[in-house]
CSV table of C-alpha atoms in Angstrom, one decimal:
chain,number,residue,atom,x,y,z
A,1,UNK,CA,159.4,32.9,87.5
A,2,UNK,CA,158.1,31.9,90.8
A,3,UNK,CA,159.1,35.2,92.3
A,4,UNK,CA,157.2,37.1,89.6
A,5,UNK,CA,154.1,35.0,90.2
A,6,UNK,CA,154.3,35.7,93.9
A,7,UNK,CA,154.7,39.5,93.3
A,8,UNK,CA,151.8,39.4,90.9
A,9,UNK,CA,149.6,37.5,93.3
A,10,UNK,CA,150.5,40.0,96.1
A,11,UNK,CA,149.7,43.0,93.9
A,12,UNK,CA,146.3,41.4,93.0
A,13,UNK,CA,145.5,40.9,96.6
A,14,UNK,CA,146.6,44.5,97.5
A,15,UNK,CA,144.5,45.9,94.6
A,16,UNK,CA,141.4,44.0,95.6
A,17,UNK,CA,141.8,44.9,99.3
A,18,UNK,CA,142.0,48.6,98.3
A,19,UNK,CA,138.8,48.2,96.3
A,20,UNK,CA,140.3,48.8,92.8
A,21,UNK,CA,137.9,46.4,91.0
A,22,UNK,CA,134.8,47.9,89.4
A,23,UNK,CA,132.5,45.5,91.4
A,24,UNK,CA,134.1,46.6,94.6
A,25,UNK,CA,133.8,50.3,93.7
A,26,UNK,CA,130.1,49.9,93.1
A,27,UNK,CA,129.7,48.0,96.4
A,28,UNK,CA,131.6,50.8,98.2
A,29,UNK,CA,129.4,53.5,96.6
A,30,UNK,CA,126.2,51.6,97.7
A,31,UNK,CA,127.6,51.2,101.2
A,32,UNK,CA,128.6,54.8,101.3
A,33,UNK,CA,125.2,56.0,100.1
A,34,UNK,CA,123.5,53.8,102.6
A,35,UNK,CA,125.7,55.1,105.4
A,36,UNK,CA,125.3,58.8,104.4
A,37,UNK,CA,121.5,58.3,104.2
A,38,UNK,CA,121.4,57.6,107.9
A,39,UNK,CA,121.5,61.3,108.4
A,40,UNK,CA,118.7,61.9,105.8
A,41,UNK,CA,116.6,59.2,107.4
A,42,UNK,CA,116.2,61.3,110.6
A,43,UNK,CA,113.7,63.5,108.7
A,44,UNK,CA,112.9,61.7,105.4
A,45,UNK,CA,112.4,58.3,107.2
A,46,UNK,CA,114.4,55.1,106.7
A,47,UNK,CA,112.3,54.2,103.6
A,48,UNK,CA,112.4,57.8,102.2
A,49,UNK,CA,108.7,58.2,102.5
A,50,UNK,CA,108.8,61.6,104.2
A,51,UNK,CA,107.6,63.1,107.4
A,52,UNK,CA,105.4,66.1,107.4
A,53,UNK,CA,106.2,67.1,111.0
A,54,UNK,CA,109.8,67.4,110.0
A,55,UNK,CA,108.8,69.2,106.8
A,56,UNK,CA,110.6,66.4,104.9
A,57,UNK,CA,109.0,65.2,101.7
A,58,UNK,CA,108.9,61.7,100.3
A,59,UNK,CA,112.0,61.2,98.2
A,60,UNK,CA,112.0,57.4,97.6
A,61,UNK,CA,112.3,56.6,93.9
A,62,UNK,CA,112.7,60.3,92.8
A,63,UNK,CA,114.7,60.7,89.6
A,64,UNK,CA,118.4,60.7,90.3
A,65,UNK,CA,119.1,63.7,88.1
A,66,UNK,CA,116.5,65.7,89.9
A,67,UNK,CA,117.8,64.7,93.3
A,68,UNK,CA,121.3,65.7,92.2
A,69,UNK,CA,120.1,69.0,90.9
A,70,UNK,CA,118.3,69.9,94.1
A,71,UNK,CA,121.1,68.9,96.4
A,72,UNK,CA,123.4,70.9,94.2
A,73,UNK,CA,121.1,73.9,94.5
A,74,UNK,CA,120.9,73.5,98.3
A,75,UNK,CA,124.7,73.3,98.5
A,76,UNK,CA,125.2,76.4,96.4
A,77,UNK,CA,122.5,78.5,98.1
A,78,UNK,CA,120.1,78.6,95.1
A,79,UNK,CA,117.6,76.9,97.5
A,80,UNK,CA,117.3,77.1,101.2
A,81,UNK,CA,118.5,80.7,101.5
A,82,UNK,CA,115.2,82.6,101.2
A,83,UNK,CA,114.0,84.3,104.3
A,84,UNK,CA,110.7,82.6,104.3
A,85,UNK,CA,111.8,79.1,103.1
A,86,UNK,CA,111.5,77.4,106.5
A,87,UNK,CA,111.8,73.9,105.2
A,88,UNK,CA,114.6,74.8,102.7
A,89,UNK,CA,116.7,76.3,105.5
A,90,UNK,CA,116.4,72.9,107.3
A,91,UNK,CA,117.6,71.1,104.3
A,92,UNK,CA,120.5,73.3,103.3
A,93,UNK,CA,122.9,72.4,106.1
A,94,UNK,CA,122.1,68.7,105.5
A,95,UNK,CA,123.1,69.0,101.9
A,96,UNK,CA,126.2,70.9,102.9
A,97,UNK,CA,127.1,68.0,105.2
A,98,UNK,CA,127.9,65.9,102.1
A,99,UNK,CA,131.5,66.6,101.8
A,100,UNK,CA,132.4,65.5,98.2
A,101,UNK,CA,130.7,65.1,94.9
A,102,UNK,CA,131.1,61.4,95.3
A,103,UNK,CA,129.2,61.5,98.5
A,104,UNK,CA,126.4,63.4,96.7
A,105,UNK,CA,126.4,60.9,93.9
A,106,UNK,CA,126.3,57.9,96.3
A,107,UNK,CA,123.4,59.2,98.4
A,108,UNK,CA,121.5,60.2,95.3
A,109,UNK,CA,121.9,56.7,93.8
A,110,UNK,CA,120.8,55.2,97.1
A,111,UNK,CA,117.6,57.3,97.3
A,112,UNK,CA,116.7,56.9,93.7
A,113,UNK,CA,116.9,53.1,94.1
A,114,UNK,CA,114.5,53.1,97.0
A,115,UNK,CA,111.1,51.6,96.1
A,116,UNK,CA,108.6,54.5,95.8
A,117,UNK,CA,105.2,54.5,97.5
A,118,UNK,CA,102.2,56.7,96.9
A,119,UNK,CA,101.9,58.8,100.1
A,120,UNK,CA,98.5,59.0,101.8
A,121,UNK,CA,96.6,62.1,101.0
A,122,UNK,CA,96.6,64.7,103.8
A,123,UNK,CA,94.7,67.5,102.1
A,124,UNK,CA,91.0,67.8,101.8
A,125,UNK,CA,88.9,70.0,99.7
A,126,UNK,CA,90.6,69.5,96.3
A,127,UNK,CA,88.5,68.5,93.3
A,128,UNK,CA,90.4,66.2,91.0
A,129,UNK,CA,88.1,66.7,88.1
A,130,UNK,CA,88.8,70.5,88.1
A,131,UNK,CA,92.4,69.7,88.9
A,132,UNK,CA,92.6,67.7,85.7
A,133,UNK,CA,91.9,70.8,83.6
A,134,UNK,CA,94.6,72.8,85.4
A,135,UNK,CA,97.0,69.8,85.0
A,136,UNK,CA,97.0,70.3,81.2
A,137,UNK,CA,99.6,73.0,81.7
A,138,UNK,CA,101.7,70.8,84.0
A,139,UNK,CA,101.7,67.7,81.8
A,140,UNK,CA,103.7,69.5,79.0
A,141,UNK,CA,106.7,69.1,81.2
A,142,UNK,CA,105.8,66.6,84.0
A,143,UNK,CA,104.1,64.2,81.6
A,144,UNK,CA,100.5,63.0,81.4
A,145,UNK,CA,101.0,60.7,84.4
A,146,UNK,CA,103.3,63.0,86.3
A,147,UNK,CA,106.2,60.8,85.6
A,148,UNK,CA,108.6,63.7,84.9
A,149,UNK,CA,110.8,64.5,82.0
A,150,UNK,CA,114.6,64.9,82.3
A,151,UNK,CA,114.9,66.9,79.1
A,152,UNK,CA,112.8,69.6,80.6
A,153,UNK,CA,114.1,69.2,84.2
A,154,UNK,CA,110.6,68.3,85.4
A,155,UNK,CA,110.6,65.8,88.3
A,156,UNK,CA,108.2,63.0,88.8
A,157,UNK,CA,105.2,64.2,90.9
A,158,UNK,CA,103.2,61.1,91.5
A,159,UNK,CA,105.2,59.9,94.5
A,160,UNK,CA,105.3,63.3,96.2
A,161,UNK,CA,103.4,64.1,99.4
A,162,UNK,CA,100.4,66.4,98.7
A,163,UNK,CA,101.4,68.8,101.5
A,164,UNK,CA,104.8,69.1,100.0
A,165,UNK,CA,103.4,69.9,96.5
A,166,UNK,CA,101.1,72.5,98.1
A,167,UNK,CA,104.0,74.1,100.0
A,168,UNK,CA,106.2,74.2,96.9
A,169,UNK,CA,103.5,75.6,94.6
A,170,UNK,CA,102.8,78.3,97.2
A,171,UNK,CA,106.6,79.0,97.5
A,172,UNK,CA,106.9,79.3,93.7
A,173,UNK,CA,103.9,81.7,93.6
A,174,UNK,CA,105.2,83.8,96.5
A,175,UNK,CA,108.7,84.0,95.0
A,176,UNK,CA,110.2,82.0,97.9
A,177,UNK,CA,111.4,79.5,95.3
A,178,UNK,CA,112.4,80.1,91.8
A,179,UNK,CA,113.6,83.7,92.2
A,180,UNK,CA,117.2,83.1,92.9
A,181,UNK,CA,119.0,84.5,89.8
A,182,UNK,CA,121.0,81.3,89.5
A,183,UNK,CA,118.1,78.9,89.8
A,184,UNK,CA,117.3,78.6,86.1
A,185,UNK,CA,115.0,75.6,86.4
A,186,UNK,CA,113.1,77.1,89.3
A,187,UNK,CA,112.6,80.2,87.3
A,188,UNK,CA,110.9,78.1,84.6
A,189,UNK,CA,108.5,76.6,87.2
A,190,UNK,CA,107.6,79.9,88.8
A,191,UNK,CA,105.5,81.3,86.0
A,192,UNK,CA,103.9,77.9,85.5
A,193,UNK,CA,102.7,78.0,89.1
A,194,UNK,CA,101.3,81.5,88.4
A,195,UNK,CA,98.9,80.0,85.8
A,196,UNK,CA,96.9,78.5,88.7
A,197,UNK,CA,94.4,81.2,89.4
A,198,UNK,CA,93.9,80.8,93.2
A,199,UNK,CA,94.5,78.6,96.3
A,200,UNK,CA,91.6,76.4,95.4
A,201,UNK,CA,93.2,75.6,92.0
A,202,UNK,CA,96.3,74.5,93.9
A,203,UNK,CA,94.3,72.1,96.0
A,204,UNK,CA,92.4,70.8,92.9
A,205,UNK,CA,95.5,70.2,90.8
A,206,UNK,CA,97.2,68.4,93.7
A,207,UNK,CA,94.1,66.3,94.3
A,208,UNK,CA,94.4,65.3,90.6
A,209,UNK,CA,98.1,64.5,90.9
A,210,UNK,CA,97.3,62.2,93.8
A,211,UNK,CA,95.1,60.1,91.5
A,212,UNK,CA,98.0,59.6,89.0
A,213,UNK,CA,100.0,56.5,88.9
A,214,UNK,CA,102.8,55.4,86.5
A,215,UNK,CA,105.1,52.6,86.0
A,216,UNK,CA,108.6,53.7,86.3
B,1,UNK,CA,146.1,86.2,126.0
B,2,UNK,CA,142.9,84.6,124.6
B,3,UNK,CA,142.9,87.2,121.8
B,4,UNK,CA,146.0,85.4,120.4
B,5,UNK,CA,143.6,82.5,119.5
B,6,UNK,CA,140.2,84.2,119.0
B,7,UNK,CA,140.4,87.9,118.1
B,8,UNK,CA,138.1,90.4,119.8
B,9,UNK,CA,135.8,92.6,117.7
B,10,UNK,CA,133.4,94.1,120.3
B,11,UNK,CA,133.7,96.7,122.9
B,12,UNK,CA,133.0,94.3,125.8
B,13,UNK,CA,135.0,91.3,124.4
B,14,UNK,CA,138.1,92.4,126.5
B,15,UNK,CA,136.0,92.4,129.7
B,16,UNK,CA,134.8,88.9,129.1
B,17,UNK,CA,138.4,87.7,128.4
B,18,UNK,CA,139.6,89.4,131.6
B,19,UNK,CA,136.9,87.7,133.6
B,20,UNK,CA,137.8,84.3,132.1
B,21,UNK,CA,141.5,84.9,132.9
B,22,UNK,CA,140.7,86.0,136.4
B,23,UNK,CA,138.7,82.8,137.1
B,24,UNK,CA,141.3,80.7,135.4
B,25,UNK,CA,144.1,82.3,137.6
B,26,UNK,CA,142.2,81.9,140.9
B,27,UNK,CA,141.0,78.4,140.2
B,28,UNK,CA,144.4,77.5,138.8
B,29,UNK,CA,146.2,78.8,141.8
B,30,UNK,CA,144.0,76.7,144.2
B,31,UNK,CA,144.3,73.7,141.9
B,32,UNK,CA,148.1,73.8,141.9
B,33,UNK,CA,148.3,74.6,145.6
B,34,UNK,CA,146.0,71.7,146.5
B,35,UNK,CA,147.9,69.2,144.4
B,36,UNK,CA,151.2,70.4,145.8
B,37,UNK,CA,149.9,69.9,149.4
B,38,UNK,CA,148.3,66.5,148.6
B,39,UNK,CA,151.5,65.2,146.9
B,40,UNK,CA,153.6,66.7,149.7
B,41,UNK,CA,151.5,64.8,152.3
B,42,UNK,CA,151.7,61.6,150.3
B,43,UNK,CA,155.5,61.9,150.2
B,44,UNK,CA,155.8,63.0,153.8
B,45,UNK,CA,153.5,60.3,155.2
B,46,UNK,CA,154.5,57.5,152.9
B,47,UNK,CA,155.2,54.0,154.2
B,48,UNK,CA,158.5,53.9,156.1
B,49,UNK,CA,160.2,51.0,157.9
B,50,UNK,CA,159.1,50.8,161.5
B,51,UNK,CA,156.3,53.5,161.2
B,52,UNK,CA,152.8,52.3,161.5
B,53,UNK,CA,150.0,53.9,159.5
B,54,UNK,CA,147.6,56.2,161.5
B,55,UNK,CA,144.0,57.0,161.1
B,56,UNK,CA,143.6,60.8,161.5
B,57,UNK,CA,140.1,62.0,162.2
B,58,UNK,CA,140.9,65.6,161.6
B,59,UNK,CA,139.3,66.8,164.8
B,60,UNK,CA,142.4,68.5,166.3
B,61,UNK,CA,142.4,72.3,165.9
B,62,UNK,CA,145.8,72.4,164.1
B,63,UNK,CA,144.5,69.7,161.7
B,64,UNK,CA,141.2,71.6,161.0
B,65,UNK,CA,143.1,74.6,159.9
B,66,UNK,CA,144.2,72.8,156.8
B,67,UNK,CA,140.6,72.9,155.7
B,68,UNK,CA,139.2,76.0,157.4
B,69,UNK,CA,141.8,78.6,156.2
B,70,UNK,CA,141.7,77.6,152.5
B,71,UNK,CA,137.9,77.4,152.8
B,72,UNK,CA,137.7,81.1,153.9
B,73,UNK,CA,140.3,82.1,151.3
B,74,UNK,CA,138.3,80.3,148.6
B,75,UNK,CA,135.2,82.2,149.7
B,76,UNK,CA,137.1,85.5,149.4
B,77,UNK,CA,138.1,84.4,145.9
B,78,UNK,CA,134.5,83.6,145.1
B,79,UNK,CA,133.4,87.0,146.2
B,80,UNK,CA,136.1,88.6,144.0
B,81,UNK,CA,134.8,86.5,141.0
B,82,UNK,CA,131.2,87.4,141.7
B,83,UNK,CA,131.9,91.1,142.0
B,84,UNK,CA,133.7,91.1,138.7
B,85,UNK,CA,131.2,88.8,137.0
B,86,UNK,CA,128.2,90.8,138.1
B,87,UNK,CA,129.8,94.0,137.0
B,88,UNK,CA,130.5,92.5,133.5
B,89,UNK,CA,127.1,90.8,133.3
B,90,UNK,CA,125.5,94.2,134.0
B,91,UNK,CA,127.6,95.9,131.3
B,92,UNK,CA,126.9,93.2,128.7
B,93,UNK,CA,123.4,92.0,129.4
B,94,UNK,CA,121.6,94.7,131.4
B,95,UNK,CA,122.9,98.2,130.9
B,96,UNK,CA,122.1,98.5,127.2
B,97,UNK,CA,123.4,101.8,125.7
B,98,UNK,CA,121.1,103.7,123.4
B,99,UNK,CA,121.1,102.0,120.0
B,100,UNK,CA,122.1,103.6,116.7
B,101,UNK,CA,120.6,100.7,114.8
B,102,UNK,CA,118.2,97.8,115.7
B,103,UNK,CA,118.2,94.5,113.9
B,104,UNK,CA,116.1,91.4,114.3
B,105,UNK,CA,117.7,88.0,114.6
B,106,UNK,CA,115.7,84.8,114.1
B,107,UNK,CA,117.0,81.3,114.9
B,108,UNK,CA,115.4,78.3,113.3
B,109,UNK,CA,116.4,74.7,112.6
B,110,UNK,CA,119.1,75.2,111.1
B,111,UNK,CA,119.7,78.7,109.9
B,112,UNK,CA,120.0,82.2,111.2
B,113,UNK,CA,117.8,84.9,109.5
B,114,UNK,CA,118.4,88.6,109.9
B,115,UNK,CA,116.3,91.6,109.3
B,116,UNK,CA,118.3,94.8,108.8
B,117,UNK,CA,116.7,98.2,108.7
B,118,UNK,CA,116.8,99.7,105.2
B,119,UNK,CA,117.6,103.3,104.2
B,120,UNK,CA,115.1,104.7,106.6
B,121,UNK,CA,117.0,103.2,109.5
B,122,UNK,CA,113.9,101.7,111.0
B,123,UNK,CA,112.9,98.1,111.6
B,124,UNK,CA,109.6,96.6,110.4
B,125,UNK,CA,109.2,99.0,107.5
B,126,UNK,CA,108.9,98.0,103.9
B,127,UNK,CA,112.5,98.6,103.1
B,128,UNK,CA,113.8,96.1,105.6
B,129,UNK,CA,116.6,93.9,104.2
B,130,UNK,CA,116.0,90.3,105.0
B,131,UNK,CA,118.9,87.9,104.8
B,132,UNK,CA,119.6,84.3,105.6
B,133,UNK,CA,122.9,83.4,107.2
B,134,UNK,CA,124.5,86.8,106.9
B,135,UNK,CA,124.3,89.8,109.2
B,136,UNK,CA,125.7,93.1,108.0
B,137,UNK,CA,126.7,95.7,110.6
B,138,UNK,CA,128.6,99.0,110.7
B,139,UNK,CA,131.7,99.3,112.8
B,140,UNK,CA,131.6,101.6,115.8
B,141,UNK,CA,127.8,101.7,116.0
B,142,UNK,CA,125.7,100.5,118.9
B,143,UNK,CA,123.4,97.7,117.7
B,144,UNK,CA,120.4,96.4,119.6
B,145,UNK,CA,119.2,93.0,118.5
B,146,UNK,CA,115.8,91.5,119.0
B,147,UNK,CA,116.4,87.8,119.2
B,148,UNK,CA,113.7,85.2,118.4
B,149,UNK,CA,113.4,81.5,117.8
B,150,UNK,CA,111.0,79.9,115.4
B,151,UNK,CA,111.0,76.4,116.7
B,152,UNK,CA,113.3,75.2,119.5
B,153,UNK,CA,115.9,76.9,121.7
B,154,UNK,CA,119.0,78.2,120.0
B,155,UNK,CA,121.9,80.3,121.2
B,156,UNK,CA,123.2,83.2,119.1
B,157,UNK,CA,126.9,83.1,119.5
B,158,UNK,CA,129.5,85.4,118.0
B,159,UNK,CA,132.9,84.2,119.3
B,160,UNK,CA,134.8,87.4,118.3
B,161,UNK,CA,132.2,89.5,120.2
B,162,UNK,CA,132.4,87.1,123.2
B,163,UNK,CA,128.6,87.2,122.8
B,164,UNK,CA,126.3,84.3,123.5
B,165,UNK,CA,122.6,84.7,124.0
B,166,UNK,CA,119.9,82.0,124.2
B,167,UNK,CA,117.0,82.4,121.8
B,168,UNK,CA,113.8,81.1,123.3
B,169,UNK,CA,110.6,80.3,121.3
B,170,UNK,CA,107.8,82.8,122.3
B,171,UNK,CA,110.2,85.4,123.6
B,172,UNK,CA,111.9,88.4,122.1
B,173,UNK,CA,115.2,89.0,123.9
B,174,UNK,CA,117.0,92.3,123.4
B,175,UNK,CA,120.7,92.5,123.5
B,176,UNK,CA,123.5,94.7,122.2
B,177,UNK,CA,126.9,94.9,120.7
B,178,UNK,CA,129.3,97.4,119.2
B,179,UNK,CA,131.7,96.1,116.6
B,180,UNK,CA,135.3,97.4,116.7
B,181,UNK,CA,137.0,95.6,113.9
B,182,UNK,CA,136.3,95.4,110.2
B,183,UNK,CA,136.0,92.0,108.5
B,184,UNK,CA,133.8,88.9,108.4
B,185,UNK,CA,133.5,86.6,111.3
B,186,UNK,CA,131.6,83.4,112.3
B,187,UNK,CA,128.2,83.2,113.9
B,188,UNK,CA,127.2,79.9,115.4
B,189,UNK,CA,124.5,78.2,117.4
B,190,UNK,CA,125.7,77.4,120.9
B,191,UNK,CA,122.6,75.4,122.0
B,192,UNK,CA,122.1,71.8,120.8
B,193,UNK,CA,119.0,72.3,118.6
B,194,UNK,CA,118.6,69.1,116.6
B,195,UNK,CA,120.5,67.0,114.1
B,196,UNK,CA,121.7,70.0,112.0
B,197,UNK,CA,122.9,72.0,115.0
B,198,UNK,CA,126.6,71.6,114.0
B,199,UNK,CA,125.8,73.1,110.6
B,200,UNK,CA,123.9,76.1,111.8
B,201,UNK,CA,126.5,78.7,111.0
B,202,UNK,CA,126.3,82.2,109.6
B,203,UNK,CA,128.6,85.2,109.0
B,204,UNK,CA,128.7,88.7,110.4
B,205,UNK,CA,130.1,91.3,108.1
B,206,UNK,CA,131.5,94.3,109.9
B,207,UNK,CA,131.7,97.1,107.4
B,208,UNK,CA,132.9,100.7,107.3
B,209,UNK,CA,130.1,103.4,107.0
B,210,UNK,CA,130.7,103.7,103.2
B,211,UNK,CA,130.7,100.0,102.6
B,212,UNK,CA,127.6,99.5,104.7
B,213,UNK,CA,125.7,102.3,102.9
B,214,UNK,CA,126.6,100.8,99.6
B,215,UNK,CA,125.4,97.4,100.7
B,216,UNK,CA,122.1,98.8,102.0
B,217,UNK,CA,121.5,100.7,98.8
B,218,UNK,CA,122.3,97.6,96.7
B,219,UNK,CA,119.9,95.5,98.7
B,220,UNK,CA,117.0,97.9,99.1
B,221,UNK,CA,114.0,95.8,98.4
B,222,UNK,CA,112.0,98.8,97.4
B,223,UNK,CA,114.4,99.4,94.6
B,224,UNK,CA,114.5,97.2,91.5
B,225,UNK,CA,118.0,96.1,92.4
B,226,UNK,CA,119.5,92.7,92.4
B,227,UNK,CA,119.9,91.4,96.0
B,228,UNK,CA,123.4,90.3,96.7
B,229,UNK,CA,124.0,87.6,99.2
B,230,UNK,CA,127.7,87.8,100.1
B,231,UNK,CA,127.8,84.2,101.1
B,232,UNK,CA,126.1,83.0,97.9
B,233,UNK,CA,128.5,85.2,95.9
B,234,UNK,CA,131.5,83.7,97.7
B,235,UNK,CA,130.1,80.2,97.1
B,236,UNK,CA,129.7,80.9,93.4
B,237,UNK,CA,133.2,82.3,93.2
B,238,UNK,CA,134.5,79.2,95.0
B,239,UNK,CA,132.7,76.9,92.5
């Protein structure tokens, strides 16, 4: 009896030391996500608030499913392989440096849990009142407060940097993003971006988005 | 010998290997000889009972010879290396043969972009084929490349070509190669260029004339055809 108890105790200790308990598994994932994020932090910043000089948008608090989709797209070449996608080409090797699906999941969870912050506006010349009219098309998927909608694969917008939104809208309109045959969700966004009539409309709608706030 | 580990797929790859081996042989010879002499002296002049250590200044003529003669011989070896190296440098970097095709290569953090001429065979026309991370060339044709950098310094390196050329922002550097072997091979960046440097890889696809024409036709941007990235297709197949 004593021998059995000793063996059982040893097995328990061994199991816990190898991280077999669910609590430990979660802690390991968090630790792994935090460690992996050190690479991302070089451009996105330690708080995930982005860095325009490095062409890295704010990602703190972005929806986990959207982050997962985008990292998957970068890894598969649906994003970051267009000749003119300068920022995308910087991101693709970073996404490829995540070696396993678990690594992707861990870093996504870590980023999604970061407290979001409204980035300061960097663009001038947009009219939020006019932008509000244009935004009526956007809100069908992104929601009235730009909070995003998973069912329609529409990310949250109101913690995004304005320069990043402008670049991405320009990319969608120019066919730099959303034209890869496998990028199904990008292909949905591309025609939406084309509904904005001109460059000024992009500025206006972004100026309106920068006024939005939502409680997550 | 080096080809056993990294195959050669360019006309001048063998010359580079020969130069590396020549340098390795000459330097290796002197390394071994020096070590043998040093160890020999250590053994010969080791501590012995009844023999006091001496301080030798090396001013005697017969002592100076141990330095002077190898010195002159090493200089002769240096001249041999320089003659071979300059000859190969001239062939690889300066004496560019007339090109059959010209491509544009652009390095940026952290990807290689390539502009191939389309069906008209001319660069900077509307049928140019623009690709990221894949360069398609034809075997046995002389290619000139116009190398540019968008942000910081990079180095265009194709190990099977034994080719390495810095890409400098603000400059367009012309180089050449002629591929001799069919297949796909690695392209890498050989200049530390930021945190993603180690992931800045691409592929060169060396194709037969028929394969290449087929690829050009399939990727002609003036045609309503589906562009086919070989790397993306391979990734998709792997997934």
